[in-house]
XYZ file of C-alpha atoms in Angstrom:
688
model
C 135.251 70.022 -123.884
C 135.009 72.509 -126.753
C 137.355 74.852 -124.820
C 139.817 71.966 -124.540
C 139.819 71.496 -128.311
C 140.228 75.204 -129.121
C 142.893 75.836 -126.487
C 145.133 72.905 -127.304
C 148.716 73.836 -128.196
C 149.393 74.273 -131.871
C 152.465 72.042 -132.036
C 153.363 70.777 -135.475
C 154.396 67.495 -133.938
C 151.977 65.561 -131.763
C 152.321 62.134 -130.193
C 149.825 59.374 -130.940
C 148.611 59.681 -127.377
C 147.779 63.391 -127.829
C 146.039 62.741 -131.156
C 143.953 59.942 -129.631
C 142.995 62.197 -126.677
C 141.887 64.979 -129.070
C 139.826 62.483 -131.045
C 138.138 61.201 -127.886
C 137.213 64.744 -126.860
C 135.745 65.434 -130.334
C 133.689 62.223 -130.210
C 132.484 63.015 -126.662
C 131.280 66.456 -127.881
C 129.400 64.836 -130.755
C 127.754 62.241 -128.441
C 126.711 64.915 -125.926
C 125.217 66.976 -128.764
C 123.348 63.880 -129.992
C 121.751 63.366 -126.577
C 120.888 67.071 -126.337
C 119.291 67.026 -129.791
C 117.107 64.034 -128.843
C 115.721 65.924 -125.895
C 115.162 68.971 -128.075
C 113.307 66.936 -130.703
C 111.105 65.381 -128.030
C 110.228 68.889 -126.767
C 109.492 69.956 -130.361
C 107.105 67.026 -130.927
C 105.078 68.053 -127.858
C 104.922 71.749 -128.813
C 103.684 72.233 -132.359
C 103.804 76.029 -132.265
C 107.598 75.933 -131.706
C 108.346 72.639 -133.500
C 109.834 74.149 -136.655
C 112.147 76.593 -134.788
C 113.396 73.946 -132.389
C 113.983 71.385 -135.143
C 116.023 73.853 -137.213
C 118.183 74.699 -134.179
C 118.570 70.935 -133.453
C 119.652 70.242 -137.033
C 122.307 73.028 -136.766
C 123.578 71.639 -133.475
C 123.758 68.120 -134.889
C 125.702 69.319 -137.950
C 128.113 71.266 -135.765
C 128.707 68.207 -133.526
C 129.359 65.983 -136.516
C 131.745 68.563 -138.020
C 133.748 68.710 -134.750
C 133.914 64.904 -134.668
C 135.114 64.820 -138.308
C 137.755 67.523 -137.755
C 139.203 65.617 -134.800
C 139.169 62.211 -136.487
C 142.756 60.865 -136.514
C 141.956 58.356 -139.276
C 141.403 61.234 -141.767
C 145.156 61.970 -141.595
C 145.913 58.549 -143.059
C 143.707 59.063 -146.133
C 145.633 60.617 -149.022
C 142.421 61.998 -150.545
C 141.707 64.122 -147.472
C 143.371 67.425 -147.037
C 145.314 66.737 -143.860
C 146.363 70.388 -143.596
C 142.833 71.662 -143.002
C 142.260 69.941 -139.684
C 142.223 70.931 -136.032
C 145.753 69.689 -135.726
C 147.223 72.400 -137.960
C 144.420 74.991 -138.395
C 141.739 75.802 -135.786
C 139.502 77.728 -138.191
C 137.193 74.781 -138.909
C 136.606 73.759 -135.320
C 136.137 77.384 -134.157
C 133.441 77.880 -136.829
C 131.787 74.616 -135.827
C 131.978 75.548 -132.114
C 130.337 78.921 -132.757
C 127.522 77.269 -134.750
C 127.116 74.693 -131.954
C 126.931 77.308 -129.184
C 124.512 79.415 -131.194
C 122.168 76.523 -131.993
C 122.270 75.111 -128.454
C 121.447 78.582 -127.065
C 118.466 78.763 -129.444
C 117.161 75.400 -128.290
C 117.564 76.371 -124.631
C 115.733 79.656 -125.160
C 112.906 77.914 -126.998
C 112.718 75.200 -124.312
C 112.501 77.999 -121.737
C 109.485 79.407 -123.584
C 107.941 75.938 -123.456
C 108.406 75.772 -119.632
C 106.919 79.269 -119.212
C 103.951 78.228 -121.381
C 103.462 75.099 -119.249
C 103.439 77.140 -116.033
C 100.966 79.682 -117.482
C 98.700 76.857 -118.723
C 98.871 75.135 -115.341
C 98.064 78.454 -113.586
C 95.055 78.989 -115.868
C 93.740 75.507 -115.055
C 94.081 76.216 -111.332
C 92.276 79.575 -111.714
C 89.429 77.976 -113.716
C 88.917 75.307 -111.036
C 89.076 77.928 -108.286
C 86.234 79.817 -109.984
C 84.154 76.623 -109.890
C 85.015 76.101 -106.219
C 83.897 79.672 -105.394
C 80.438 78.996 -106.860
C 79.869 75.460 -105.545
C 76.749 74.913 -103.426
C 76.735 71.248 -102.471
C 79.252 69.348 -100.364
C 79.372 66.409 -102.758
C 80.146 68.667 -105.735
C 82.790 70.483 -103.663
C 84.606 67.232 -102.783
C 84.680 66.224 -106.472
C 85.984 69.619 -107.687
C 88.467 69.989 -104.811
C 89.988 66.622 -105.677
C 90.670 67.916 -109.207
C 91.964 71.208 -107.742
C 94.369 69.288 -105.494
C 95.851 67.422 -108.469
C 96.227 70.643 -110.420
C 97.959 72.346 -107.486
C 100.384 69.435 -107.219
C 101.234 69.801 -110.922
C 101.667 73.568 -110.501
C 103.868 73.051 -107.430
C 106.019 70.606 -109.393
C 106.489 73.009 -112.360
C 107.201 76.050 -110.197
C 109.576 74.085 -107.949
C 111.682 73.110 -110.953
C 111.586 76.695 -112.171
C 112.651 78.019 -108.765
C 115.693 75.744 -108.808
C 116.641 76.958 -112.282
C 116.476 80.676 -111.381
C 119.913 82.306 -111.074
C 118.663 85.604 -109.623
C 118.489 85.110 -105.818
C 115.911 87.907 -105.593
C 113.555 86.188 -108.022
C 114.156 82.887 -106.292
C 113.086 84.418 -102.956
C 109.962 85.900 -104.541
C 109.072 82.520 -106.057
C 109.645 80.830 -102.693
C 107.306 83.303 -100.968
C 104.547 82.911 -103.600
C 104.757 79.100 -103.495
C 104.624 79.142 -99.667
C 101.405 81.147 -99.838
C 99.842 78.754 -102.335
C 100.710 75.622 -100.384
C 99.449 76.916 -97.052
C 96.332 78.461 -98.606
C 95.421 75.115 -100.219
C 94.694 73.646 -96.765
C 92.990 76.864 -95.638
C 90.787 76.833 -98.723
C 89.585 73.352 -97.912
C 88.418 74.105 -94.356
C 87.166 77.633 -95.174
C 85.028 76.313 -98.069
C 83.658 73.432 -95.985
C 82.705 75.926 -93.260
C 80.853 78.067 -95.784
C 78.954 75.029 -97.108
C 78.021 73.974 -93.583
C 76.959 77.536 -92.599
C 75.852 79.161 -95.880
C 74.243 82.220 -94.247
C 77.229 83.104 -92.015
C 78.804 86.376 -93.187
C 82.088 85.861 -91.322
C 82.511 82.391 -92.929
C 82.132 83.931 -96.418
C 84.565 86.699 -95.499
C 87.073 84.114 -94.292
C 86.771 82.056 -97.471
C 86.961 85.154 -99.713
C 90.226 86.175 -98.062
C 91.833 82.828 -98.961
C 90.698 82.983 -102.603
C 91.996 86.589 -102.938
C 95.397 85.747 -101.530
C 95.787 82.677 -103.734
C 94.938 84.707 -106.857
C 97.545 87.325 -105.971
C 100.171 84.586 -105.383
C 99.334 82.959 -108.721
C 99.775 86.328 -110.474
C 103.115 86.844 -108.693
C 104.409 83.510 -110.034
C 103.533 84.511 -113.587
C 105.210 87.900 -113.111
C 108.392 86.112 -111.997
C 108.514 83.517 -114.812
C 107.631 86.059 -117.542
C 109.784 88.810 -115.972
C 106.939 91.333 -116.284
C 105.382 93.978 -114.070
C 101.631 94.683 -113.947
C 100.616 98.055 -115.431
C 104.258 99.016 -115.902
C 104.914 99.474 -112.160
C 108.526 99.652 -111.049
C 110.232 97.411 -108.504
C 110.918 99.418 -105.373
C 111.532 96.517 -103.038
C 115.062 97.596 -102.125
C 114.384 100.703 -99.996
C 116.203 99.537 -96.876
C 118.440 101.806 -94.851
C 121.332 99.332 -95.114
C 121.083 99.367 -98.932
C 121.096 103.182 -98.882
C 124.147 103.311 -96.568
C 126.017 100.866 -98.783
C 125.400 102.979 -101.894
C 126.302 106.212 -100.056
C 129.630 104.812 -98.828
C 130.486 103.597 -102.341
C 129.905 107.138 -103.650
C 132.051 108.910 -101.067
C 134.855 106.416 -101.600
C 135.074 107.386 -105.269
C 136.364 110.798 -104.078
C 139.721 109.136 -103.418
C 140.139 108.596 -107.179
C 138.125 111.486 -108.668
C 137.172 114.713 -106.905
C 134.748 115.725 -109.681
C 132.824 112.472 -110.201
C 130.198 113.310 -107.538
C 128.213 116.462 -106.746
C 127.788 117.877 -103.249
C 124.011 118.157 -103.737
C 123.767 114.473 -104.692
C 125.608 113.274 -101.587
C 123.597 115.550 -99.302
C 120.316 114.314 -100.822
C 121.371 110.652 -100.436
C 122.213 111.124 -96.751
C 118.915 112.896 -96.098
C 116.970 109.983 -97.672
C 118.806 107.538 -95.381
C 118.171 109.631 -92.255
C 114.555 110.182 -93.228
C 114.095 106.416 -93.270
C 115.485 106.129 -89.742
C 112.310 107.916 -88.649
C 110.619 104.487 -89.004
C 112.638 103.574 -85.900
C 112.492 106.855 -83.998
C 108.724 107.281 -84.598
C 107.889 103.731 -83.601
C 106.118 103.241 -80.274
C 108.063 99.989 -79.793
C 111.563 101.556 -79.944
C 113.072 102.047 -76.481
C 114.030 105.545 -75.324
C 117.761 104.617 -75.202
C 117.757 103.313 -78.798
C 115.787 106.343 -80.057
C 118.239 108.812 -78.452
C 121.249 106.975 -79.841
C 119.808 106.857 -83.386
C 119.064 110.600 -83.318
C 122.547 111.341 -81.969
C 124.253 109.331 -84.724
C 122.049 110.932 -87.382
C 123.094 114.396 -86.249
C 126.760 113.325 -86.208
C 126.494 111.958 -89.793
C 125.054 115.277 -91.032
C 127.824 117.216 -89.279
C 130.585 114.998 -90.671
C 129.173 115.253 -94.212
C 129.415 119.045 -93.983
C 133.006 118.710 -92.843
C 133.745 116.326 -95.733
C 132.188 118.750 -98.251
C 134.281 121.620 -96.842
C 137.547 119.652 -97.190
C 136.430 118.380 -100.615
C 135.996 121.964 -101.931
C 139.493 122.806 -100.639
C 140.963 119.697 -102.282
C 139.534 120.719 -105.646
C 141.504 123.986 -105.524
C 144.601 122.920 -103.527
C 146.447 119.726 -104.533
C 148.536 119.359 -101.371
C 149.420 116.299 -99.361
C 147.901 117.666 -96.162
C 144.539 118.326 -97.861
C 144.539 114.826 -99.322
C 145.172 113.358 -95.845
C 142.411 115.540 -94.372
C 140.008 114.325 -97.086
C 140.870 110.724 -96.317
C 140.279 111.348 -92.603
C 136.866 112.938 -93.317
C 135.859 109.935 -95.456
C 136.861 107.530 -92.703
C 134.996 109.535 -90.034
C 131.660 109.597 -91.880
C 132.023 105.919 -92.810
C 132.600 105.076 -89.128
C 129.526 107.096 -88.063
C 127.347 105.291 -90.606
C 128.701 101.911 -89.429
C 127.775 102.883 -85.863
C 124.300 103.881 -87.083
C 123.940 100.509 -88.812
C 124.877 98.705 -85.572
C 122.323 100.686 -83.586
C 119.523 100.083 -86.079
C 120.354 96.365 -86.253
C 120.408 96.099 -82.490
C 117.075 97.956 -82.202
C 115.247 95.795 -84.756
C 116.649 92.385 -83.795
C 116.170 92.976 -80.070
C 112.538 93.930 -80.698
C 111.964 90.744 -82.739
C 113.639 88.538 -80.124
C 111.495 90.068 -77.353
C 108.301 89.604 -79.403
C 109.098 85.948 -80.167
C 109.680 85.241 -76.498
C 106.506 87.080 -75.475
C 104.272 85.321 -78.006
C 105.881 81.871 -77.769
C 102.988 80.368 -75.819
C 100.260 81.779 -78.152
C 97.983 82.764 -75.266
C 95.725 84.944 -77.447
C 95.145 82.166 -79.999
C 94.282 79.672 -77.233
C 91.864 82.183 -75.716
C 90.162 82.787 -79.080
C 89.641 79.024 -79.534
C 88.157 78.742 -76.050
C 85.802 81.694 -76.464
C 84.699 80.187 -79.805
C 83.663 76.797 -78.419
C 81.957 78.562 -75.499
C 80.051 80.915 -77.841
C 81.318 83.842 -75.810
C 80.839 86.958 -78.007
C 82.176 89.380 -75.374
C 85.329 87.314 -74.986
C 85.681 87.179 -78.787
C 85.654 90.986 -79.022
C 88.292 91.271 -76.264
C 90.726 88.749 -77.692
C 90.163 89.814 -81.294
C 91.299 93.280 -80.193
C 94.391 91.796 -78.551
C 95.227 89.790 -81.649
C 94.885 92.927 -83.804
C 97.312 94.754 -81.514
C 99.740 91.806 -81.721
C 99.349 91.778 -85.509
C 100.141 95.498 -85.827
C 103.191 95.058 -83.627
C 104.489 92.183 -85.719
C 103.772 94.023 -88.976
C 105.688 97.092 -87.849
C 108.544 94.920 -86.573
C 108.825 93.262 -89.981
C 109.096 96.725 -91.573
C 111.927 97.673 -89.214
C 113.647 94.334 -89.779
C 113.477 94.906 -93.527
C 115.702 97.967 -93.163
C 118.521 95.912 -91.578
C 118.400 92.753 -93.710
C 121.537 93.391 -95.695
C 120.430 91.355 -98.752
C 117.513 91.689 -101.193
C 116.332 88.053 -100.788
C 115.991 88.590 -97.007
C 114.111 91.849 -97.664
C 111.625 89.852 -99.738
C 111.265 87.325 -96.922
C 110.474 90.239 -94.571
C 107.831 91.568 -96.953
C 106.304 88.043 -97.140
C 106.199 87.839 -93.314
C 104.603 91.269 -93.076
C 101.884 90.364 -95.594
C 101.258 87.003 -93.914
C 100.697 88.537 -90.463
C 98.498 91.259 -91.969
C 96.204 88.855 -93.840
C 96.237 85.873 -91.435
C 95.407 88.071 -88.444
C 92.164 89.205 -90.065
C 91.325 85.660 -91.167
C 91.818 84.247 -87.671
C 89.350 86.811 -86.312
C 86.707 85.982 -88.959
C 87.207 82.233 -88.368
C 86.867 82.742 -84.597
C 83.684 84.782 -85.145
C 82.183 81.924 -87.182
C 82.989 79.424 -84.434
C 81.557 81.713 -81.751
C 78.303 81.994 -83.682
C 78.255 78.187 -84.196
C 80.111 76.811 -81.135
C 79.113 73.161 -81.741
C 80.377 73.171 -85.363
C 83.322 70.772 -85.744
C 84.255 72.135 -89.148
C 84.283 75.745 -87.864
C 86.636 74.613 -85.046
C 88.884 72.786 -87.543
C 88.958 75.885 -89.738
C 90.075 78.108 -86.856
C 92.783 75.560 -85.965
C 94.154 75.699 -89.532
C 94.450 79.502 -89.517
C 96.011 79.495 -86.047
C 98.577 76.932 -87.238
C 99.453 79.237 -90.136
C 100.057 82.084 -87.646
C 102.195 79.888 -85.404
C 104.165 78.686 -88.421
C 104.945 82.280 -89.439
C 106.076 83.093 -85.898
C 108.427 80.107 -86.142
C 109.713 81.342 -89.524
C 110.529 84.682 -87.916
C 113.087 82.919 -85.709
C 114.819 81.542 -88.782
C 114.710 84.946 -90.490
C 116.218 86.625 -87.412
C 119.083 84.122 -87.335
C 119.814 84.645 -91.052
C 119.824 88.444 -90.674
C 122.256 88.179 -87.757
C 124.482 85.867 -89.796
C 124.627 88.356 -92.681
C 125.318 91.284 -90.309
C 128.151 89.406 -88.584
C 129.677 88.317 -91.876
C 128.722 84.655 -91.545
C 127.118 82.795 -94.416
C 123.548 82.306 -93.266
C 121.518 79.241 -94.136
C 119.599 80.017 -97.311
C 115.858 79.763 -96.940
C 114.686 77.107 -99.371
C 111.031 76.382 -99.840
C 110.420 73.024 -101.445
C 108.411 71.104 -98.870
C 111.480 69.420 -97.485
C 112.379 68.445 -93.902
C 114.938 70.631 -92.239
C 118.276 69.068 -91.206
C 117.668 66.521 -88.460
C 119.721 65.635 -85.382
C 120.023 62.981 -82.674
C 119.046 59.979 -84.758
C 120.200 56.384 -84.748
C 118.243 55.256 -87.804
C 118.131 58.362 -90.001
C 121.500 60.062 -90.467
C 121.716 63.845 -90.497
C 121.203 65.477 -93.847
C 124.364 65.990 -95.808
C 125.391 69.584 -96.314
C 124.917 69.189 -100.079
C 121.560 70.421 -101.278
C 119.186 67.721 -102.510
C 118.613 67.764 -106.215
C 115.438 69.303 -107.633
C 113.938 65.947 -108.619
C 114.061 64.650 -105.030
C 112.685 67.931 -103.691
C 109.803 68.005 -106.171
C 108.939 64.374 -105.400
C 108.800 64.980 -101.612
C 106.770 68.178 -102.190
C 104.263 66.293 -104.347
C 103.895 63.425 -101.855
C 103.601 65.844 -98.901
C 100.843 67.886 -100.503
C 98.879 64.769 -101.506
C 99.247 63.424 -97.942
C 97.779 66.687 -96.608
C 94.804 66.417 -98.978
C 94.203 62.779 -98.014
C 94.222 63.815 -94.334
C 91.433 66.278 -95.067
C 89.476 63.596 -96.928
C 89.795 61.318 -93.896
C 88.583 64.080 -91.589
C 85.561 64.590 -93.873
C 84.695 60.909 -93.551
C 85.156 61.026 -89.761
C 82.727 63.976 -89.555
C 79.972 61.880 -91.105
C 79.958 59.635 -88.008
C 78.936 62.618 -85.861
C 79.097 61.887 -82.127
C 79.283 58.115 -82.562
C 82.356 56.753 -80.795
C 83.900 53.460 -81.840
C 87.329 51.867 -82.024
C 87.255 52.378 -85.798
C 86.766 56.129 -85.442
C 89.374 56.372 -82.676
C 92.024 54.677 -84.867
C 91.007 56.717 -87.909
C 91.237 59.980 -86.006
C 94.672 59.056 -84.618
C 95.946 58.081 -88.052
C 94.695 61.346 -89.598
C 96.384 63.324 -86.788
C 99.753 61.575 -87.325
C 99.448 61.946 -91.130
C 98.880 65.677 -90.760
C 101.984 66.047 -88.585
C 103.968 64.144 -91.267
C 102.608 66.527 -93.896
C 103.824 69.487 -91.812
C 107.208 67.736 -91.447
C 107.636 67.677 -95.251
C 107.377 71.474 -95.104
C 109.843 71.765 -92.191
C 107.033 72.777 -89.807
C 104.899 71.331 -87.071
C 105.663 69.377 -83.904
C 108.156 66.931 -85.458
C 111.582 68.545 -85.044
C 114.033 65.622 -85.234
C 114.351 62.419 -87.158
C 113.666 60.490 -83.972
C 110.309 62.326 -83.670
C 109.541 61.210 -87.244
C 110.458 57.564 -86.566
C 108.301 57.504 -83.420
C 105.262 58.927 -85.251
C 105.652 56.479 -88.125
C 105.730 53.593 -85.601
C 102.549 54.967 -83.960
C 100.907 55.290 -87.385
C 101.718 51.675 -88.292
C 100.414 50.437 -84.899
C 97.179 52.393 -85.288
C 96.793 50.937 -88.770
C 97.005 47.380 -87.409
C 94.551 48.216 -84.626
C 92.173 49.683 -87.239
C 92.437 46.481 -89.260
C 91.586 44.440 -86.156
C 88.616 46.665 -85.261
C 87.227 46.560 -88.823
C 87.620 42.756 -88.852
C 85.589 42.537 -85.588
C 82.907 44.770 -87.121
C 82.761 42.622 -90.271
C 81.558 39.609 -88.217
C 78.193 41.361 -87.872
C 77.754 41.638 -91.663
C 76.492 39.392 -94.399
C 79.005 37.533 -96.541
C 79.036 39.978 -99.485
C 79.502 43.034 -97.254
C 82.064 41.247 -95.125
C 84.095 40.366 -98.257
C 84.333 44.019 -99.312
C 85.783 44.996 -95.936
C 88.206 42.058 -95.806
C 89.579 42.982 -99.221
C 90.480 46.484 -97.947
C 91.931 45.073 -94.732
C 94.140 42.733 -96.717
C 95.602 45.751 -98.505
C 96.207 47.667 -95.252
C 97.938 45.027 -93.096
C 100.934 44.398 -95.440
C 101.497 48.161 -95.747
C 101.600 48.482 -91.925
C 104.244 45.742 -91.707
C 106.250 47.277 -94.555
C 106.243 50.680 -92.833
C 107.444 49.074 -89.580
C 110.280 47.409 -91.501
C 111.363 50.668 -93.182
C 111.476 52.552 -89.885
C 113.793 49.921 -88.400
C 116.125 49.700 -91.413
C 119.074 52.108 -91.360
C 119.919 53.664 -94.736
C 123.394 55.141 -94.647
C 123.199 58.851 -95.550
C 120.099 58.321 -97.679
C 117.638 60.432 -95.731
C 115.606 61.560 -98.723
C 115.190 58.007 -99.905
C 113.895 56.915 -96.490
C 111.571 59.921 -96.126
C 110.262 59.263 -99.662
C 109.527 55.570 -98.856
C 107.878 56.356 -95.538
C 105.607 59.087 -96.949
C 104.712 56.933 -99.964
C 103.598 54.100 -97.656
C 101.780 56.521 -95.330
C 99.963 58.015 -98.307
C 98.855 54.579 -99.530
C 97.607 53.695 -96.054
C 95.702 57.002 -95.807
C 94.012 56.267 -99.169
C 92.854 52.902 -97.776
C 91.765 54.571 -94.511
C 89.486 56.956 -96.437
C 87.953 53.979 -98.298
C 87.505 51.987 -95.092
C 85.877 54.827 -93.175
C 83.442 55.482 -96.018
C 82.637 51.795 -96.439
C 82.226 51.116 -92.692
C 79.880 54.125 -92.357
C 77.657 52.911 -95.182
C 77.595 49.329 -93.895
C 76.882 50.515 -90.358
C 73.898 52.558 -91.586
C 72.703 49.550 -93.594
C 73.033 47.287 -90.515
C 71.144 49.747 -88.312
C 68.289 49.981 -90.880
C 68.030 46.204 -91.008
C 68.010 45.966 -87.200
C 65.320 48.645 -87.001
C 63.188 46.751 -89.515
C 63.641 43.527 -87.513
C 62.647 45.299 -84.258
C 59.625 46.796 -86.027
C 58.526 43.447 -87.426
C 59.051 41.738 -84.054
C 56.948 44.352 -82.261
C 54.206 43.996 -84.886
C 54.171 40.180 -84.465
C 53.971 40.611 -80.714
C 50.978 42.962 -81.028
C 49.289 40.589 -83.478
C 49.807 37.644 -81.070
C 48.157 39.564 -78.266
C 45.245 40.353 -80.469
C-alpha cells in the first residue's frame, strides 16, 4: 500500500475518484499500523526487559501511520488554513519521510519480537532439560509417572514453539535441520517413556540403563541443535561443512570453467586442477565401497580418468588462447569446455545410478524386517545364542544402511536433502545400537512385558526410518530428473490421502502453521495418553477380562492414530483412518457395557463413581461415530482435528476407568476373601 502511494503519478490535476482512492489507501495503512502496534504493545507488556525498546518503536510506527493518513486526507485541501501545496498530491517528500520512519520502526518491532520468540524457545528448552535431569534420577514408578506427565506437557509446548519457528524460517537448509531435530525429539519422547519404565522395572540390568542413556543423550543433542538453529550459532566456533557432496563440487567446478568464456584470466590452472582432484577423491567413497558393483566401479574410474585427461586438454587450449586471440582457438576452447562438462555430467549420472540402485535394492531386501522379528522372538524365548547371532546381523545391516546414506548424500543435489541424509545416517547408527541393548534386556528378562514393549518401540523407529528412506529416494530422483520433488515437512501431519468417500484428498496448498501446530499437539498428547493406558493395563498382570480386552484394543487403535498424525504407521489412506475410528468407537461402547456389568457387583457409592465415568464415555463414542459418517467438503484438517480431539478425550476417560476398575476389583476381592475367612471360621466354631 505504501508503494502505491509513493508510485502514484504526479499529475497536477486529479479526479475526485483518484483523490478518494488515495485517501482510502492512506487510511488503510494507518489502520494496519494500528493493529500492528497493538500486537507490539501486547508483546512489550509480557517482556519487561524489552518493553521500553518495543514501545518506542511502536510509538514511532504509530506516528508514521498517522502522518501518512493526514497527508492523504482529501478534506485538508478544502481548509484554507492548511498548506495544500505540501501534500502527497503535489509533493511526495512528506509521505516518503513518513514511509521511511514507518518501515524503520516496524523493522525494529519485528526484530525485537524475534528476540522474544528466541527467548521463549530457549526458556522452554531449559525447562525440558531440567525435567529430563529429574527423570534421569527418578527411582520410583509413581514419581516417574508424575514427572513424565509434566515432561510431556513441556515437550508439547516446545514442539509448538519450534513448529512455528520452523514455518517462519526462510532458509531451506535451516528448515531441514529444524525438521530433523524435531523429528528426533518427538520419536525419542516415546522411547524415553518405555526405556525409563524398563529401567525402573529392572534396576540392576546394565543393558536397560545403556538403552535409556542413549535416548537421553540423543535428546540433549537434538535440543542443542534447535538452539543453534534459532540463535544462528555454532558450538566452539566450529564451521559448517555439511555441503561436501560430489554434486555440489561438480556444480561449482562447472561454474568456474564457464567463466573462461568471458575472462581468460579470472581463474588459475592450479585452482581448477585442485577442484577436480577434490571431486575425484570423493568418488573413492563409491569405488572403495564393498557394496558398489564391479560394473559401476569400473565405469566411475573410467569417467574419472577421462575428466582428468579433458581438463589437461582444456588447460592446454586455455594457455594458447591467452597468447593467440584467433577465432579457431576460441572455438577450440569452447569445444574443450563442452567436453569436460559432458564428462562430468556422465559421471554424475553414474554416481546417481550407483547410489539410488543400492538404496532401492536395500529397501526391497529389508522390507519384511526379518532380523527385527527374529530379535523379538529370541528375546521372549530368552535365547542368548540367538540374540548374539541376530544382533550381529542387525549390526551388518546398520553399517550397510549408514554407508548407503553417505553415498546418497553425494548425489542429493540440494542442501536440505543432504541434511535429511545426515539425519537418516545418524538415526540408523544410534537406533541400531539401541535395538540391540533393548533386545538384550528382553532376553535376560523374557517374561517382562515392559521390556517387550520397549523393544517394539525401538523396532518401530527403525521401520519408520526405512520407510522415510523411500520418500528420500523419490525426492532425490525428482531433483536429478528436474522435477519439483515433494518437500519433506515435519509437523506431525497426515500425508496426502487417497481413495476416500468421506475424507477428500488434501488440497495441494500447504496447511497453515496454526492447523499444523494444533494437530502436532493433539497427536503428541494422544501418544502420551496411550502410554498411560498401557501402564494401567500392566497393573492387571495376567488377569483377563472384557474390560482389559477393550482397553487394550482402544490403546492399540489410539497408538496407530498417533502414528498417523506423524504420517507413519499402518494407516496409509483416509479410509484406513475412518475404519480405525469406527473400531475405536465400537470398542468404547463395549467397554462401557463391560464396566456397567462389573458395577453391578459393587456397593452403591462405588457403583456411582463408575457410572459417572461411563456417562462421559458413551456420548463421546456416539459423537465420534457421527463425525466419521459426516462428509466435510475439502476440510480434511478440520475433520482430523475433531476426530483426534474426541479420541484423546475418550483415552483420558479410559485411563481413569482402568485405574478405578482395578482399585475397585482389588477392594471387592479383599472383601470376598474376608467373607470366605469369616465363613470358614464360623464353620469351624460350629463343629467345635
